Amino acid sequence: MLQFKKSDLCVEQVKLSDIAERYGTGVYVYSKNQIIENFESYKKALGTKSGLICFACKTNSNGVILKLLSKLGAGADTTSGGEIYRCLKAGFDPLKIVYAGVGKSAEEIEYALKSKILMFNVESFEELDAIDKIARKMKVKAKISLRVNPYVDPRTHSYIVTGRKGTKFGIPYKDALRAYLLAKQKGNITIVGIHSHIGSQILDIAPFRLAAKKIKDIVDSVEKNIVKLEYINCGGGLGIEYEKDQKAPSPKQLMSEIFDVFDKDRKFIFEPGRSIIGNAGHLLAKVLYRKVSGSKNFLITNVGMNDLIRPTLYKAYHEIVPVRKTNSKKVKTDIVGPICESGDFVGKGRMLPVVEQGDYLLVTYTGAYGAAMSSEYNSRPLLPEILVDGDKTTLIRKRADYRDLLLNEI
Ligand code: LLP
């Protein structure tokens, strides 16, 4: 849905230069129809199988986007009380909300129980204990899956690997049966399934297959000795094509690997985040200044690591494109932000056409973990967000201002 019309780069039918003039820059711009297409491809892949596609709302928690997905039939994968709150406000059925995370606080557990969510994905023995105790106090039963760490390395960036032995996530593989036995003995716990999520931005199908097989072994033992598991939650993690030479498996390929491993009468849960919203959103920036320092050409833009931290934190690659096509020659350029840190960059060593002061640049595929991970560092107000639908634009988050910076100060 990102396309050139003559010389103008557009999201759907809308020229990005028009968005820049109307709403200012930096600004996050999303394509509604790309989100729908991405979600529908998961729904289609699930087909007639019983289950849920739970959008991992840590990737992007804008209420309008959440509402759109809930209307399309999505469930939600949440990771905090705040995310549960946002999802309920956006209209998600609580019975489609799952809740993972290694550090659920007592207040969050209580809030999730009060909200009657579908299930907790429990990540430790002590958390199991805590949920049981709180549920007993509230005189309710807590539905849980155990998040099992299958000891599978998806070989993605080390910060976003979760299924390898020795990470903080899930119940260690070797302890899984013992955890199920213990859960079975708890008075206020109802075991409903199993969960596993091995990492993010995974472009290789093999680790998904391996994890499914290892989880299947646990399912077999649990069902033989302890309890029937209604839900198999396979997590998220499917990568997207940030770079031209990358090839991501489709939801269909992912699911057929998994359905091959398990028998038919299961309820499957998938928790995609990046592959729903990643390529549907982009960050629009303006060139403030140009500079040559040492042997390097710098473009200094008005978006920085507070607006998009992925390049700084993971050395993540986002393609950067001028929103007007030019025939000018390409030069090697570092695209940086205004923050007072040398780690503040959007892209390094990129071959970009010569651009002028005031030109607009699009930092592409920043819909996932872009706005959601932004901060006010250097006292920079949070950016606005725009949803494009055909030739229509809607402001879905207004630009914050200086007063917002002081909002909660006493
Ligand atoms: N389920 C669970 C339990 C997760 O922890 C995650 C992501 C997902 C689902 C969604 O994964 P996805 O489909 O989006 O790969 N901030 C990093 C990514 C962190 C991933 C955290 N967990 C980044 O910008 O690359």
XYZ file of C-alpha atoms and ligand atoms in Angstrom:
435
model
C 0.000 0.000 0.000
C 3.133 2.124 -0.176
C 3.449 3.220 -3.788
C 4.759 5.939 -6.049
C 2.164 7.879 -8.028
C 4.207 9.683 -10.628
C 6.919 11.227 -8.445
C 5.004 11.184 -5.167
C 5.280 8.458 -2.576
C 1.809 7.629 -1.262
C 0.268 5.554 1.512
C -2.772 4.084 -0.221
C -4.037 7.055 -2.292
C -2.646 9.839 -0.141
C 0.573 11.695 -0.948
C 2.925 11.741 1.999
C 3.891 15.317 1.163
C 0.217 16.288 1.656
C 0.175 14.552 5.033
C 3.353 16.408 6.011
C 1.842 19.779 5.011
C -1.435 19.094 6.776
C -0.300 17.418 9.998
C 3.351 18.411 10.253
C 6.278 16.021 10.810
C 7.415 13.707 12.504
C 4.285 11.732 12.266
C 3.406 8.025 12.181
C 1.226 7.109 9.185
C -0.678 3.810 8.953
C -2.496 2.112 6.096
C -5.862 0.781 7.265
C -6.191 -1.562 4.297
C -2.724 -3.035 4.835
C -3.669 -3.854 8.439
C -6.878 -5.497 7.227
C -5.026 -7.471 4.532
C -2.425 -8.692 7.027
C -5.025 -9.754 9.566
C -7.196 -11.445 6.954
C -4.250 -13.536 5.771
C -3.975 -14.966 9.309
C -7.724 -15.550 9.460
C -7.663 -17.287 6.105
C -4.726 -19.447 7.145
C -6.578 -20.519 10.284
C -9.474 -21.456 8.014
C -12.079 -23.633 9.644
C -9.791 -24.593 12.529
C -11.058 -23.511 15.873
C -8.931 -20.826 17.496
C -8.001 -17.210 17.891
C -5.673 -14.710 16.276
C -4.639 -12.578 19.232
C -2.966 -9.345 18.088
C 0.155 -8.716 20.176
C -0.784 -5.208 21.177
C 2.672 -4.393 22.554
C 3.580 -3.716 18.916
C 1.068 -0.915 18.597
C -1.585 -0.005 21.099
C -3.344 2.919 19.448
C -7.036 2.598 20.360
C -8.339 3.116 16.824
C -6.066 0.376 15.485
C -7.067 -1.921 18.350
C -10.736 -1.219 17.676
C -10.264 -1.975 13.972
C -8.657 -5.328 14.788
C -11.243 -6.243 17.396
C -13.992 -5.532 14.835
C -12.231 -7.834 12.393
C -12.536 -10.578 15.005
C -9.080 -10.467 16.561
C -8.311 -11.380 20.133
C -5.517 -9.657 22.029
C -2.202 -10.816 23.437
C -1.421 -8.524 26.357
C 1.576 -8.087 28.580
C 0.462 -5.705 31.314
C -2.581 -4.400 33.134
C -2.326 -1.279 30.989
C -2.612 -3.297 27.801
C -5.640 -5.180 29.149
C -7.196 -1.805 29.973
C -6.549 -0.440 26.475
C -7.963 -3.595 24.864
C -11.130 -3.528 26.937
C -11.594 0.169 26.103
C -11.139 -0.676 22.417
C -13.966 -3.203 22.606
C -12.153 -6.542 22.754
C -14.208 -9.353 24.221
C -12.413 -10.235 27.510
C -12.821 -13.862 26.537
C -10.453 -13.196 23.649
C -7.703 -11.657 25.793
C -4.626 -13.640 26.858
C -2.052 -12.263 29.255
C 1.665 -13.177 29.285
C 4.672 -11.571 30.981
C 7.311 -12.655 33.474
C 6.514 -9.987 36.049
C 2.777 -9.733 36.608
C 2.169 -7.698 39.779
C -0.527 -8.568 42.333
C -2.548 -5.539 41.165
C -2.299 -6.647 37.541
C -3.342 -10.223 38.387
C -6.325 -8.923 40.331
C -7.305 -6.597 37.488
C -7.057 -9.432 34.934
C -9.203 -11.696 37.108
C -11.776 -8.956 37.617
C -11.837 -8.391 33.865
C -12.549 -12.106 33.301
C -9.963 -12.537 30.574
C -9.615 -15.821 28.693
C -6.378 -16.911 30.356
C -3.043 -16.118 31.957
C 0.101 -17.444 30.332
C 2.020 -18.316 33.471
C 5.792 -17.956 33.386
C 7.066 -19.276 36.755
C 6.212 -21.467 39.741
C 5.963 -18.450 42.020
C 3.625 -16.665 39.637
C 1.399 -19.744 39.628
C 1.308 -19.548 43.389
C 0.519 -15.842 43.362
C -2.343 -16.228 40.868
C -3.817 -19.106 42.886
C -3.701 -17.093 46.118
C -5.225 -13.971 44.605
C -7.947 -16.009 42.888
C -8.752 -17.710 46.205
C -9.058 -14.334 47.936
C -11.390 -13.173 45.171
C -13.312 -16.468 45.299
C -12.810 -17.116 41.585
C -10.967 -19.650 39.451
C -8.107 -18.455 37.271
C -7.785 -20.036 33.833
C -4.185 -20.589 32.886
C -1.831 -21.952 30.291
C 1.768 -22.576 31.200
C 4.227 -20.722 29.027
C 6.867 -23.327 28.363
C 10.339 -22.357 27.210
C 11.026 -25.054 24.602
C 14.804 -24.461 24.434
C 14.695 -23.517 20.765
C 16.960 -20.768 19.447
C 15.308 -18.849 16.589
C 18.642 -17.117 15.821
C 17.246 -13.620 15.661
C 18.638 -10.526 17.461
C 19.655 -11.656 20.949
C 17.414 -9.053 22.626
C 14.316 -10.571 21.045
C 15.098 -14.267 21.499
C 12.807 -15.731 24.157
C 12.725 -19.500 23.559
C 16.415 -20.264 24.089
C 17.589 -22.091 27.193
C 18.663 -19.585 29.800
C 16.349 -16.668 28.957
C 14.008 -15.228 31.582
C 10.897 -16.343 29.683
C 8.562 -19.229 30.408
C 8.879 -22.327 32.545
C 12.103 -24.154 31.648
C 11.412 -27.135 29.393
C 12.720 -29.656 31.891
C 10.367 -28.329 34.605
C 7.200 -28.212 32.508
C 5.627 -31.479 33.702
C 6.351 -30.689 37.322
C 4.698 -27.274 36.840
C 1.571 -28.879 35.346
C 1.389 -31.316 38.262
C 1.641 -28.466 40.706
C -0.931 -26.383 38.829
C -3.343 -29.327 38.935
C -3.130 -29.374 42.716
C -3.965 -25.689 43.123
C -7.531 -25.107 44.269
C -8.188 -21.927 42.331
C -6.414 -22.693 39.083
C -8.016 -24.238 35.995
C -5.517 -25.485 33.431
C -6.732 -24.767 29.907
C -3.672 -25.018 27.690
C -0.037 -24.543 26.845
C 1.805 -21.526 25.481
C 5.156 -20.966 23.847
C 6.700 -17.970 22.110
C 10.281 -18.332 20.927
C 11.174 -14.843 19.700
C 10.469 -12.134 17.180
C 11.391 -11.187 13.586
C 11.914 -14.859 12.718
C 12.370 -15.435 8.986
C 13.150 -19.134 9.107
C 10.311 -21.634 9.481
C 12.476 -24.388 11.007
C 12.569 -23.071 14.602
C 8.758 -22.805 14.635
C 8.509 -26.446 13.564
C 11.046 -27.561 16.141
C 9.307 -25.649 18.939
C 5.928 -27.141 17.948
C 7.377 -30.652 18.083
C 8.909 -30.076 21.496
C 5.665 -28.603 22.807
C 3.750 -31.562 21.365
C 5.909 -33.916 23.452
C 4.947 -31.999 26.589
C 1.276 -31.983 25.553
C 1.372 -35.774 25.128
C 2.850 -36.347 28.579
C 0.544 -33.856 30.269
C -2.528 -35.352 28.655
C -1.448 -38.905 29.515
C -0.818 -38.165 33.142
C -2.420 -34.942 34.260
C -5.056 -33.056 32.300
C -6.496 -32.462 28.795
C -5.241 -29.258 27.183
C -7.881 -27.339 25.261
C -5.689 -24.560 23.825
C -2.352 -24.720 22.040
C -0.912 -21.196 21.945
C 1.946 -20.962 19.454
C 2.875 -17.327 20.196
C 3.895 -14.820 17.546
C 7.232 -14.054 15.999
C 6.786 -14.204 12.236
C 9.236 -11.769 10.654
C 8.635 -9.182 7.934
C 10.694 -8.093 4.940
C 12.459 -4.962 6.149
C 15.209 -5.433 3.549
C 14.822 -6.196 -0.136
C 16.632 -9.519 0.027
C 14.639 -10.842 2.981
C 11.899 -13.410 2.509
C 9.358 -13.997 5.252
C 7.218 -17.131 5.513
C 3.462 -16.493 5.178
C 0.964 -17.130 7.984
C -0.253 -20.057 5.880
C 3.214 -21.633 5.799
C 3.619 -21.078 9.528
C 0.280 -22.608 10.394
C 0.571 -25.600 8.124
C 3.852 -26.503 9.865
C 2.095 -26.331 13.202
C -1.110 -28.085 12.179
C 1.037 -30.927 10.855
C 2.447 -31.503 14.324
C -0.763 -31.437 16.367
C -3.921 -33.475 15.970
C -7.071 -31.912 14.602
C -9.479 -31.184 17.440
C -7.510 -28.393 19.080
C -8.115 -24.737 19.688
C -5.096 -22.898 18.363
C -4.004 -19.435 19.419
C -1.533 -17.331 17.457
C -0.155 -14.034 18.741
C 1.165 -12.114 15.732
C 2.203 -8.518 16.235
C 4.869 -7.342 13.805
C 3.418 -9.284 10.862
C 0.044 -7.523 11.331
C 1.155 -3.931 11.802
C 4.874 -3.703 10.896
C 4.615 -3.005 7.159
C 1.388 -1.023 7.631
C 3.034 1.930 9.389
C 5.750 4.434 8.520
C 7.427 7.383 10.171
C 7.449 10.617 8.198
C 10.359 12.949 8.929
C 11.731 16.262 7.694
C 15.333 17.126 6.908
C 16.307 19.981 9.226
C 19.967 20.402 8.324
C 22.754 18.873 6.272
C 26.309 18.580 7.422
C 29.601 17.063 6.349
C 31.716 15.867 9.250
C 34.971 14.018 8.684
C 34.319 11.983 5.587
C 30.621 11.592 6.309
C 27.470 13.198 4.962
C 24.812 13.698 7.591
C 21.125 14.420 7.197
C 19.804 15.732 10.492
C 16.068 15.024 10.709
C 13.366 15.949 13.177
C 12.852 12.331 14.289
C 15.170 10.751 16.793
C 15.721 7.707 18.940
C 12.938 8.838 21.279
C 10.478 8.537 18.375
C 11.908 5.300 16.951
C 14.379 3.398 19.087
C 14.738 0.250 16.957
C 17.847 1.349 14.990
C 19.625 2.395 18.185
C 18.557 -0.543 20.321
C 18.775 -3.442 17.867
C 20.735 -1.888 14.981
C 17.472 -2.522 13.140
C 17.263 -1.654 9.455
C 14.409 0.477 8.133
C 14.483 1.554 4.529
C 14.523 5.354 4.229
C 13.059 6.966 1.110
C 12.575 10.596 0.026
C 8.854 11.127 -0.532
C 9.537 12.779 -3.912
C 11.382 10.830 -6.545
C 14.413 12.668 -7.890
C 17.012 11.838 -10.472
C 19.815 13.367 -8.449
C 22.867 11.224 -7.876
C 23.058 9.031 -4.811
C 25.502 9.676 -2.004
C 26.383 7.709 1.095
C 24.549 9.316 3.994
C 23.973 8.901 7.725
C 20.422 9.865 8.691
C 20.368 11.014 12.303
C 18.066 12.691 14.810
C 18.284 15.709 17.102
C 18.938 13.806 20.355
C 22.127 14.473 22.311
C 23.604 11.002 21.880
C 25.870 9.554 19.207
C 23.662 6.450 19.231
C 20.812 8.573 17.915
C 20.464 7.519 14.300
C 17.735 6.324 11.951
C 19.981 4.801 9.304
C 23.722 4.688 8.657
C 25.700 4.554 5.439
C 22.626 4.665 3.182
C 22.833 5.482 -0.520
C 20.298 8.304 -0.800
C 19.674 10.853 -3.540
C 20.845 14.338 -2.657
C 18.006 16.006 -0.782
C 17.459 19.581 0.339
C 16.759 21.181 3.678
C 13.015 20.870 4.343
C 12.558 17.724 2.209
C 10.561 14.857 3.641
C 11.867 11.343 4.240
C 9.862 8.233 5.001
C 11.245 5.709 7.473
C 9.376 2.640 6.305
C 7.864 -0.374 8.081
C 7.847 1.223 11.500
C 4.268 0.265 12.387
C 5.422 -2.334 14.926
C 7.409 -1.320 18.005
C 7.710 2.240 16.633
C 5.241 4.562 18.345
C 4.738 1.907 21.033
C 8.366 2.161 22.166
C 8.671 5.929 21.847
C 9.421 8.196 24.782
C 9.711 11.861 25.663
C 13.498 11.696 26.048
C 15.095 15.128 25.615
C 11.614 16.455 26.532
C 10.264 15.855 23.074
C 6.458 15.523 23.019
C 5.082 12.262 21.580
C 4.265 12.211 17.872
C 0.821 12.183 16.266
C -0.558 9.181 14.383
C -2.615 9.180 11.184
C -4.698 6.399 9.690
C -5.097 6.384 5.910
C -8.075 4.666 4.287
C -8.095 5.031 0.499
C -7.970 8.787 -0.065
C -9.052 9.676 3.485
C -6.815 10.526 6.436
C -7.861 10.461 10.089
C -5.882 11.795 13.008
C -5.898 8.917 15.520
C -3.548 10.459 18.062
C -2.965 14.159 18.336
C 0.476 15.695 18.556
C 1.420 16.132 22.189
C 2.604 19.584 23.281
C 4.885 21.053 25.943
C 2.118 21.046 28.571
C 1.826 17.257 28.187
C 5.424 16.965 29.329
C 4.449 18.295 32.758
C 1.107 16.526 33.016
C 1.781 14.348 36.050
C 4.395 16.462 37.797
C 3.537 17.842 41.219
N 3.630 -13.101 22.090
C 4.517 -12.854 23.062
C 4.411 -13.589 24.313
C 5.551 -11.920 22.859
O 6.428 -11.695 23.823
C 5.625 -11.219 21.629
C 6.679 -10.228 21.397
C 4.654 -11.483 20.648
C 3.674 -12.445 20.907
C 4.632 -10.789 19.319
O 5.730 -11.088 18.539
P 5.807 -10.566 17.011
O 4.750 -11.290 16.219
O 5.560 -9.102 17.034
O 7.181 -10.912 16.608
N 10.703 -4.612 20.405
C 11.273 -5.648 19.577
C 10.421 -6.895 19.550
C 10.068 -7.444 20.916
C 9.178 -8.661 20.875
C 8.555 -8.902 22.180
N 7.603 -9.976 22.221
C 11.525 -5.077 18.187
O 11.292 -3.891 17.951
O 12.003 -5.801 17.318
